[in-house]
PDB file of C-alpha atoms in Angstrom:
ATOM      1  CA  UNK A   1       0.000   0.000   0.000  1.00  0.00           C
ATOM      2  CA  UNK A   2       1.895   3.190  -1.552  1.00  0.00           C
ATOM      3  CA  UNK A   3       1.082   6.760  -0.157  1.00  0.00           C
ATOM      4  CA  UNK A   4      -2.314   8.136  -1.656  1.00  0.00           C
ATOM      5  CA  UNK A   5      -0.496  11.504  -2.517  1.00  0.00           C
ATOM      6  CA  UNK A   6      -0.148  10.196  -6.073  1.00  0.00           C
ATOM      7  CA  UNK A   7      -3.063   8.720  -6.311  1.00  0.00           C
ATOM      8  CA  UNK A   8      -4.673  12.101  -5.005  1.00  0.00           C
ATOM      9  CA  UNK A   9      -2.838  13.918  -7.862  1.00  0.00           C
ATOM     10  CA  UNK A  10      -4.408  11.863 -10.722  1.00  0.00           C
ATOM     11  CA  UNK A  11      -7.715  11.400  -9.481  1.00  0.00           C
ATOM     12  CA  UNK A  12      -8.525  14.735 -11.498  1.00  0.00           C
ATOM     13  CA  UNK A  13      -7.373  13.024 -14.504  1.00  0.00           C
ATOM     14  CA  UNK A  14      -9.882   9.744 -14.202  1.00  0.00           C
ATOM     15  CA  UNK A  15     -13.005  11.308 -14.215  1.00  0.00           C
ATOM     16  CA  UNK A  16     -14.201  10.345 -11.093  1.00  0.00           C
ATOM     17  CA  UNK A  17     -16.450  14.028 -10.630  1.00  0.00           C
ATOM     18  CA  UNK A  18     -13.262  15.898 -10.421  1.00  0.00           C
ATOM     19  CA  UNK A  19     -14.921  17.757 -13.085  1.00  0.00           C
ATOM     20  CA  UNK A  20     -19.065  18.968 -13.003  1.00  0.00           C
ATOM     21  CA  UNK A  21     -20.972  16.375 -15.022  1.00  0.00           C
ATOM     22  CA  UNK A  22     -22.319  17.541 -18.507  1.00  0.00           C
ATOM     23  CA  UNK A  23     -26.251  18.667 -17.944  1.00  0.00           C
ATOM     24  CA  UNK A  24     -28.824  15.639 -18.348  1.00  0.00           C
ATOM     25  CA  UNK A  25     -29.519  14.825 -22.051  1.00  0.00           C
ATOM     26  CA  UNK A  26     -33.143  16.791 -21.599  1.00  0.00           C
ATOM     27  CA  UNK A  27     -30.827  19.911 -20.002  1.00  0.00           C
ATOM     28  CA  UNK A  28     -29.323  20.206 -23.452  1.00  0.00           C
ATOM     29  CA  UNK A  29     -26.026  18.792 -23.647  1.00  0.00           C
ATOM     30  CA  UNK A  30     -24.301  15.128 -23.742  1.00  0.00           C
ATOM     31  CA  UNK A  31     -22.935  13.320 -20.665  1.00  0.00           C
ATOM     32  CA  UNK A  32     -19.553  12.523 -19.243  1.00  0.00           C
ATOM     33  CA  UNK A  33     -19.444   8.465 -19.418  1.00  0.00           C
ATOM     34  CA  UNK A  34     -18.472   8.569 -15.689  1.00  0.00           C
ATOM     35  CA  UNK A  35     -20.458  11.281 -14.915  1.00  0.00           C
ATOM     36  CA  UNK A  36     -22.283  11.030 -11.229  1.00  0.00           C
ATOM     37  CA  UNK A  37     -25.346  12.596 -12.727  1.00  0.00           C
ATOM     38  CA  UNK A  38     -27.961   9.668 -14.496  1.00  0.00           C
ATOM     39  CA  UNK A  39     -30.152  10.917 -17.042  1.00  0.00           C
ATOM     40  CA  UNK A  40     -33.435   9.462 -16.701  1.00  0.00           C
ATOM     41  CA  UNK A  41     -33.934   6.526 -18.668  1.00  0.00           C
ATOM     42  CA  UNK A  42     -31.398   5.095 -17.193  1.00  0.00           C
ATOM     43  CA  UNK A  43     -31.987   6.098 -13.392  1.00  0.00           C
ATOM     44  CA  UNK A  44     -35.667   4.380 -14.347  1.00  0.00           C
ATOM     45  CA  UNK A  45     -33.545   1.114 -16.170  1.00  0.00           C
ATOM     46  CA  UNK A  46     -31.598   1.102 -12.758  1.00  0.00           C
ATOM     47  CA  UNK A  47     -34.514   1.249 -10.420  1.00  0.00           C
ATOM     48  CA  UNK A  48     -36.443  -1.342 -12.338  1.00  0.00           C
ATOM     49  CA  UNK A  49     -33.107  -3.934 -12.615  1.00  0.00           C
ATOM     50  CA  UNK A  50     -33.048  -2.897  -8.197  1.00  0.00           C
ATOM     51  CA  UNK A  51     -36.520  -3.971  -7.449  1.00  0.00           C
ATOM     52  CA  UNK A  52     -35.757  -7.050  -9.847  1.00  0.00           C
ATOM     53  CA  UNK A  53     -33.369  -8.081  -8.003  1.00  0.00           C
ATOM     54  CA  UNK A  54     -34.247  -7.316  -4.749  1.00  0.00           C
ATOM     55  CA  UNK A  55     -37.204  -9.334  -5.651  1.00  0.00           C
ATOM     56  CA  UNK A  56     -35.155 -12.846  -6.880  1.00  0.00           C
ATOM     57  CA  UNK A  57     -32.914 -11.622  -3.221  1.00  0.00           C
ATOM     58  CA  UNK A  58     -36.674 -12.111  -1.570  1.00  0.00           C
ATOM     59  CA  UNK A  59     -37.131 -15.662  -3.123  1.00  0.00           C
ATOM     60  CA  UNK A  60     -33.775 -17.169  -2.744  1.00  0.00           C
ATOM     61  CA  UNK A  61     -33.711 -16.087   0.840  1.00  0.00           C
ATOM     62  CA  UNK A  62     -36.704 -17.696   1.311  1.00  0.00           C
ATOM     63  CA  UNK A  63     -35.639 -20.548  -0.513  1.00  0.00           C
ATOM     64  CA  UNK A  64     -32.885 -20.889   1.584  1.00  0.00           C
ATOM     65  CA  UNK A  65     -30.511 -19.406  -1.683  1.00  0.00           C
ATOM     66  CA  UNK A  66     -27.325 -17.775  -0.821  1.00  0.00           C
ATOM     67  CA  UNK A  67     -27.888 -13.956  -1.139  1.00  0.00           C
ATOM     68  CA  UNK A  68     -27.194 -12.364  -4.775  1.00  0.00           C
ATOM     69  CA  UNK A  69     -23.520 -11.126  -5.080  1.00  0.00           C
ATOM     70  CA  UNK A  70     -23.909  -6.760  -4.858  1.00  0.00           C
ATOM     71  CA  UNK A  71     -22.212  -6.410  -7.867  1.00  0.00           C
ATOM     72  CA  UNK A  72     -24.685  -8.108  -9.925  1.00  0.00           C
ATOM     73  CA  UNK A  73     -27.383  -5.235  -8.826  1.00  0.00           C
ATOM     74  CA  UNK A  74     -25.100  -2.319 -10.627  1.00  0.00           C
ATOM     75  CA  UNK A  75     -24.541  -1.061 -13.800  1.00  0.00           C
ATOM     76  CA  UNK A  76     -21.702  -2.120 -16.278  1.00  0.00           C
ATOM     77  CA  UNK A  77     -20.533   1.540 -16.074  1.00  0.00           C
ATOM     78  CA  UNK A  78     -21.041   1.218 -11.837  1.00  0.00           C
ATOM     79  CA  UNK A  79     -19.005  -1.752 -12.118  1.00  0.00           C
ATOM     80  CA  UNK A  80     -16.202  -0.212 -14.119  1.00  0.00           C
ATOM     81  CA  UNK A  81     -16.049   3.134 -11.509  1.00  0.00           C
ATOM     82  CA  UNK A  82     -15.413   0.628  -8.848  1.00  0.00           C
ATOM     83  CA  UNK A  83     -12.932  -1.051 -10.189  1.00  0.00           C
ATOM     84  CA  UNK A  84     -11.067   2.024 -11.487  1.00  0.00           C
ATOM     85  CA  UNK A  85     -11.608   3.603  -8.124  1.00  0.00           C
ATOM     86  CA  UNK A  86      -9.679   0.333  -5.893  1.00  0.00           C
ATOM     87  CA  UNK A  87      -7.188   0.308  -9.157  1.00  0.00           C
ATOM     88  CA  UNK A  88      -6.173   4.140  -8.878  1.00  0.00           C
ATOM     89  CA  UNK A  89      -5.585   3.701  -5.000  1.00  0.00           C
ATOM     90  CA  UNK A  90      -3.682   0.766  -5.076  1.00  0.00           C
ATOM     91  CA  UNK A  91      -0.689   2.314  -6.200  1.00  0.00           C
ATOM     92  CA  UNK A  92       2.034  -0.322  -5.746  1.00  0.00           C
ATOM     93  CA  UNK A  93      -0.929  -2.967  -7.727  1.00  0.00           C
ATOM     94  CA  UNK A  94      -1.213  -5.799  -4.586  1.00  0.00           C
ATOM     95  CA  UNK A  95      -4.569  -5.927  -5.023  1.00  0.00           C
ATOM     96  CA  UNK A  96      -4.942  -4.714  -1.907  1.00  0.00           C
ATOM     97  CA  UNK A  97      -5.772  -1.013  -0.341  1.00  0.00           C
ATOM     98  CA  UNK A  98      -4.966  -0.053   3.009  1.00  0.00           C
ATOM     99  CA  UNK A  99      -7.581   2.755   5.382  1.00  0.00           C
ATOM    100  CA  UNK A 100      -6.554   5.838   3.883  1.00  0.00           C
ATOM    101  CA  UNK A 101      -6.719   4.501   0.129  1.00  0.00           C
ATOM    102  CA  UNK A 102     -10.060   2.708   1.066  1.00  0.00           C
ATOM    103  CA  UNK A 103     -11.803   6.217   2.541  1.00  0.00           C
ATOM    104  CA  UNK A 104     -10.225   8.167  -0.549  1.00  0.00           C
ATOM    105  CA  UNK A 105     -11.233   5.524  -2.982  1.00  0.00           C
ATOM    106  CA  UNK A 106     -14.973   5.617  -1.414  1.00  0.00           C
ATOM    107  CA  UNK A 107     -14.812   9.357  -1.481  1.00  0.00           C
ATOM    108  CA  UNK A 108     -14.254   8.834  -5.356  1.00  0.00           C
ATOM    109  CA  UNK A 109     -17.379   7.298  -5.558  1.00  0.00           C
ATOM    110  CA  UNK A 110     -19.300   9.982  -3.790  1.00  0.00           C
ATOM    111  CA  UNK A 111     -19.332   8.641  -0.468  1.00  0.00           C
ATOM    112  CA  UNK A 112     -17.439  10.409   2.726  1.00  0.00           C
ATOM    113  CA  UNK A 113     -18.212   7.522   5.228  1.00  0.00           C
ATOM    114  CA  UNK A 114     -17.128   8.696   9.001  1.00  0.00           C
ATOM    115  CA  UNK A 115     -14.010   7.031  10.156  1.00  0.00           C
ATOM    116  CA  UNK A 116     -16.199   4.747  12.751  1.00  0.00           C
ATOM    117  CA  UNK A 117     -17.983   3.169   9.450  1.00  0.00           C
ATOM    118  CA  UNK A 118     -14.236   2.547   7.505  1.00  0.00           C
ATOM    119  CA  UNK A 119     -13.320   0.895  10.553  1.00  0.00           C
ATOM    120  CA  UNK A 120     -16.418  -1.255  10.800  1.00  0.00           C
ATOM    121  CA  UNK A 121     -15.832  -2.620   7.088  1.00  0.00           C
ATOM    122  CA  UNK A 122     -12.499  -3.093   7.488  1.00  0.00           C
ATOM    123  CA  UNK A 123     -13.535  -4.924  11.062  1.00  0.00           C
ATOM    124  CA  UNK A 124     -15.805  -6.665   8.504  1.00  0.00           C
ATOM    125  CA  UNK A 125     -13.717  -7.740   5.907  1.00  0.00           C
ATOM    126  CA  UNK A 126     -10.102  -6.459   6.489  1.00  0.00           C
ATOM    127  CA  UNK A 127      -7.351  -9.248   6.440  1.00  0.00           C
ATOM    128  CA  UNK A 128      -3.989  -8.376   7.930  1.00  0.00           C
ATOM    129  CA  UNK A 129      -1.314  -6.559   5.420  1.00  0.00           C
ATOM    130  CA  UNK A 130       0.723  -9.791   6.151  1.00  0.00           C
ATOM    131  CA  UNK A 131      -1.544 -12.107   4.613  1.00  0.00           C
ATOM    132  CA  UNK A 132      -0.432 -13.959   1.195  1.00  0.00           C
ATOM    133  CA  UNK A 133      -1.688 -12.655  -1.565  1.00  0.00           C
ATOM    134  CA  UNK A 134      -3.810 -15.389  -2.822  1.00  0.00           C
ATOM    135  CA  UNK A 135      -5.835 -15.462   0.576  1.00  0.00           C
ATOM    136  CA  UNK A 136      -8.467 -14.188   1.515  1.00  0.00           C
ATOM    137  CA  UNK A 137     -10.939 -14.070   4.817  1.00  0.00           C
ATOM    138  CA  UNK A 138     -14.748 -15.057   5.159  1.00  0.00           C
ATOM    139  CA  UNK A 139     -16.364 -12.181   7.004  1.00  0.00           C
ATOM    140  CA  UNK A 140     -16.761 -11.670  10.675  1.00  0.00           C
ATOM    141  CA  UNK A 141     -13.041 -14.607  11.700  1.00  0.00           C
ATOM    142  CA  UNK A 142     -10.447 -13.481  14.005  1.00  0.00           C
ATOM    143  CA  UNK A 143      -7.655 -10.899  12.607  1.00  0.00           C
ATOM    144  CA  UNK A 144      -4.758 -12.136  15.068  1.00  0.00           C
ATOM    145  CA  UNK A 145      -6.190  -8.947  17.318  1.00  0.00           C
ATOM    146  CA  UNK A 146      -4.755  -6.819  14.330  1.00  0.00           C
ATOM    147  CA  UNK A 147      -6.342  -3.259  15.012  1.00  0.00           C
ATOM    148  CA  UNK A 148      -9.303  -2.400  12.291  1.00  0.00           C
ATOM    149  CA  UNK A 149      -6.795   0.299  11.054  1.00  0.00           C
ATOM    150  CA  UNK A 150      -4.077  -1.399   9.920  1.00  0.00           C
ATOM    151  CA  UNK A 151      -6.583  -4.345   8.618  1.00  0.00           C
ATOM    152  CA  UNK A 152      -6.492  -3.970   4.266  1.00  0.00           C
ATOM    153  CA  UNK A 153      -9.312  -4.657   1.503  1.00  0.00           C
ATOM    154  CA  UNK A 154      -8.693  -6.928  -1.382  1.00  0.00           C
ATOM    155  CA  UNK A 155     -10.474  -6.327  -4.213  1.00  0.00           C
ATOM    156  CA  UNK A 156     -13.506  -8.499  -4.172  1.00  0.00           C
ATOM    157  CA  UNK A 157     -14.365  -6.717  -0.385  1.00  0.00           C
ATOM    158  CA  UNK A 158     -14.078  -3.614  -1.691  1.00  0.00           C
ATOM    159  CA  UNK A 159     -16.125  -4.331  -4.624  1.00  0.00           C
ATOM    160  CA  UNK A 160     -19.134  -5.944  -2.351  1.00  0.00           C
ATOM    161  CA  UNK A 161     -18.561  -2.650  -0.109  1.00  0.00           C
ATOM    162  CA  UNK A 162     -18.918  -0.069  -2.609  1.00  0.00           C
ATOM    163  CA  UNK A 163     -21.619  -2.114  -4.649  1.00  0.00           C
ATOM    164  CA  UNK A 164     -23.561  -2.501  -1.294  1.00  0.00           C
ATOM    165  CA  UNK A 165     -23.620   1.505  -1.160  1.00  0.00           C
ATOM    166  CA  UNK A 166     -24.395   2.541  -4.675  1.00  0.00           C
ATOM    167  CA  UNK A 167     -26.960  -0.137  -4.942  1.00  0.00           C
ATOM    168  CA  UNK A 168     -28.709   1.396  -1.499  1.00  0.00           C
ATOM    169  CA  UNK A 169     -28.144   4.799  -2.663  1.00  0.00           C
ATOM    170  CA  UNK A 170     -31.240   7.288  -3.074  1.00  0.00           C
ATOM    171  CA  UNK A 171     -31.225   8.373  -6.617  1.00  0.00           C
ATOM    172  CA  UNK A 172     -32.043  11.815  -5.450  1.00  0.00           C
ATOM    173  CA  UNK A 173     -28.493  11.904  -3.469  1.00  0.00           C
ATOM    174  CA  UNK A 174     -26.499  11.409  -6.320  1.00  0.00           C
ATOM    175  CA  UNK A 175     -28.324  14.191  -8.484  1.00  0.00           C
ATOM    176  CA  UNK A 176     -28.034  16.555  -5.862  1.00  0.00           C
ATOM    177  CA  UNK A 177     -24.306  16.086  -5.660  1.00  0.00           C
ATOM    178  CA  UNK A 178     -24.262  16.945  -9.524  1.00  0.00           C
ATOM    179  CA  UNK A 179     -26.096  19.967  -8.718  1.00  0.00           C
ATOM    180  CA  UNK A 180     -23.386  20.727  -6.054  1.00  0.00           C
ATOM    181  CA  UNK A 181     -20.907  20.724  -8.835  1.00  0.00           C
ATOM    182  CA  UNK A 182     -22.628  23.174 -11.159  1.00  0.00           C
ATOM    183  CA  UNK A 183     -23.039  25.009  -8.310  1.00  0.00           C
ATOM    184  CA  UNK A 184     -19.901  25.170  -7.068  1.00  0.00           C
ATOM    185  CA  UNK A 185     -20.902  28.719  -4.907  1.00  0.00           C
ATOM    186  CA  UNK A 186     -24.087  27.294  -3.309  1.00  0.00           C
ATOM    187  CA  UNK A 187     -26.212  29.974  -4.502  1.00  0.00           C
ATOM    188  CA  UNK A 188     -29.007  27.444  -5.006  1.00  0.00           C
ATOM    189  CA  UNK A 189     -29.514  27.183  -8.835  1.00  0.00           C
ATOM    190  CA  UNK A 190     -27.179  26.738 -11.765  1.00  0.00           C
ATOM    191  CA  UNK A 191     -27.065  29.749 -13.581  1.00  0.00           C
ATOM    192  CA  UNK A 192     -25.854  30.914 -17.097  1.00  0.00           C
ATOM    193  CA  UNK A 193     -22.547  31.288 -16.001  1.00  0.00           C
ATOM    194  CA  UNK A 194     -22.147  27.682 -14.061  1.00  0.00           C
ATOM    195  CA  UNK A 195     -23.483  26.579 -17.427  1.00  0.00           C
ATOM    196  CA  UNK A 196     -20.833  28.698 -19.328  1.00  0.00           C
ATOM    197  CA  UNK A 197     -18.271  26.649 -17.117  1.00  0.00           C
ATOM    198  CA  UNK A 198     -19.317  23.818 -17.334  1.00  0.00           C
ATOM    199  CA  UNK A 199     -20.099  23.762 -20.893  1.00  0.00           C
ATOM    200  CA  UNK A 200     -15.751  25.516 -21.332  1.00  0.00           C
ATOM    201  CA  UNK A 201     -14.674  22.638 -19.089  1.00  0.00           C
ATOM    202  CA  UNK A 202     -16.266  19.584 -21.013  1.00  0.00           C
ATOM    203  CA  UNK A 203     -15.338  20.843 -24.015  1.00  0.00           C
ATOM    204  CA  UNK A 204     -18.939  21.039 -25.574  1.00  0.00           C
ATOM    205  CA  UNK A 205     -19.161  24.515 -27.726  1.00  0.00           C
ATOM    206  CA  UNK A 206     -22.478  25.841 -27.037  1.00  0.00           C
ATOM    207  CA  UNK A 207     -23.472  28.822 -28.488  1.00  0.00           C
ATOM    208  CA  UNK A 208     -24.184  31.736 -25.844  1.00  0.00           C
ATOM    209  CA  UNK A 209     -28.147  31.403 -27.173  1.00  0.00           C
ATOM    210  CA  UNK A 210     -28.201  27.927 -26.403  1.00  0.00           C
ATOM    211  CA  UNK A 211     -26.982  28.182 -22.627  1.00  0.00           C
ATOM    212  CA  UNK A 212     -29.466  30.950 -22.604  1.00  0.00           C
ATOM    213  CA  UNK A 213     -32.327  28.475 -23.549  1.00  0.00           C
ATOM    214  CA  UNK A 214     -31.235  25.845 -21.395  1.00  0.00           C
ATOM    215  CA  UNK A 215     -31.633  28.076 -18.451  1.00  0.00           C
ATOM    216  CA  UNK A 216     -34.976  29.844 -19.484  1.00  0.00           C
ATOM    217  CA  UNK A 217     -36.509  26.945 -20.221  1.00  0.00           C
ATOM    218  CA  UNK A 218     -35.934  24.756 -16.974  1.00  0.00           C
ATOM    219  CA  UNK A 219     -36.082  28.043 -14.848  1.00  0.00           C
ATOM    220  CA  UNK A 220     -40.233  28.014 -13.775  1.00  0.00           C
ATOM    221  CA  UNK A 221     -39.478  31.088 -11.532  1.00  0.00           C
ATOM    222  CA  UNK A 222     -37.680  33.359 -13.595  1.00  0.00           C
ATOM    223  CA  UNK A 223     -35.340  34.003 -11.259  1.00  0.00           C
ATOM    224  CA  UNK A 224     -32.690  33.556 -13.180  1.00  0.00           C
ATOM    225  CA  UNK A 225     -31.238  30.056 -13.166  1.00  0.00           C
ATOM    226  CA  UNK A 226     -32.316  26.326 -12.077  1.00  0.00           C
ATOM    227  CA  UNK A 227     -33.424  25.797  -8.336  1.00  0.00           C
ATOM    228  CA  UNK A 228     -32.669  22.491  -6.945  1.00  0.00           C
ATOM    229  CA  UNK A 229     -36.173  21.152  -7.012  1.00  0.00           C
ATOM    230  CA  UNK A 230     -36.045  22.037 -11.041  1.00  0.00           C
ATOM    231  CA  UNK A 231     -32.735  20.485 -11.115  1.00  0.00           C
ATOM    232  CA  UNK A 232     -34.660  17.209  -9.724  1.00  0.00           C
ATOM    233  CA  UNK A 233     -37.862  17.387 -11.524  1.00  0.00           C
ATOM    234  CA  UNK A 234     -35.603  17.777 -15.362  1.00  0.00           C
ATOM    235  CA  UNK A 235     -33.174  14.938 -14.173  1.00  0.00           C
ATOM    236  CA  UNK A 236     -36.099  12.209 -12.900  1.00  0.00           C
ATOM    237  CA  UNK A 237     -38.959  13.542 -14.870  1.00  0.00           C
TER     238      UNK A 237
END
């Protein structure tokens, strides 16, 4: 487990909402492919492959079934951020990430767990940084009284750990952080110059007319740019 300081440094450089997401494809403008902001056919394709699953969950638990593994309930592109977020932590490529690469790596992903619910997961499903590589622990056996901070994550526990999160996320949380990153001074809406920004930093070229329209048409108040609530209603319909 290398230092995070150069993992830090490149995070900008792997997408992982370093930069505001591009606005939803009904907010006039394409998406990032790792953007955190859904647009809605696919936040409805993701609830409706959730309550599928949950559903088989129901059945094979009461069929006695073991339980579904997380990853199965996300996305191919869900998948892929997870797996690129435990890859750009684990600097010197064990397979492995220790307590600071594990909250940094979950704070890629949009979560900022408090250090009491790291050190439960790593409780959890830590092994000791001594362990051979090719082993692994079953949940919940004895660590050699190894203290929950020093315990490290292989990449199939990090994987049912950040799965476990995005899959139990509220849709509404993740939008709201891609509002945060429009509006980056928490004035409460995005207006035509957040979208000016945004539109400079992904590269799009929209004409001045066009931002314009994006923002009077969205903005039910005229107050002069999207409230949160509008930000909602355009991203889940």
């Amino acid at each position: 487990m290398a230092s995070t300081s150069q993992a830090q440094s490149s995070l900008p450089h792997r997408g992982f909402r370093s930069h505001p997401p591009a606005p939803p494809h009904n907010f006039g403008a394409s998406q990032q492919p790792a953007a955190a902001l859904r647009d809605k056919p696919r936040l409805d394709r993701e609830r409706a492959e959730r309550e599928r699953l949950a559903r088989e969950a129901q059945v094979q638990g009461q069929a006695g079934a073991p339980a579904a593994n997380p990853m199965n309930t996300l996305s191919d592109e869900q998948r892929e951020e997870i797996n690129e977020a435990f890859g750009l932590f684990d600097n010197d490529k064990d397979q492995r990430i220790d307590y600071h690469e594990f909250k940094v790596a979950l704070k890629a992903l949009g979560f900022d767990l408090p250090k009491p619910e790291i050190l439960s997961h790593l409780t959890t499903h830590g092994i000791p940084p001594d362990t051979p590589a090719s082993s692994s622990r079953p949940p919940n056996t004895n660590n050699n009284n190894v203290p929950p901070g020093r315990l490290v994550l292989t990449l199939p526990a990090f994987q049912s750990i950040a799965a476990t999160l995005i899959a139990n996320r509220d849709p509404r949380d993740e939008i709201l952080r891609a509002f945060a990153l429009f509006d980056t001074e928490d004035k409460g809406m995005i207006t035509l110059d957040d979208l000016r920004r945004v539109a400079r930093e992904l590269g799009e070229g929209l004409e001045e007319d066009e931002l314009t329209a994006m923002i009077e048409e969205f903005d039910l108040e005229a107050k002069g740019g999207v409230g949160r609530d509008e930000f909602i209603q355009i991203c889940m319909g």
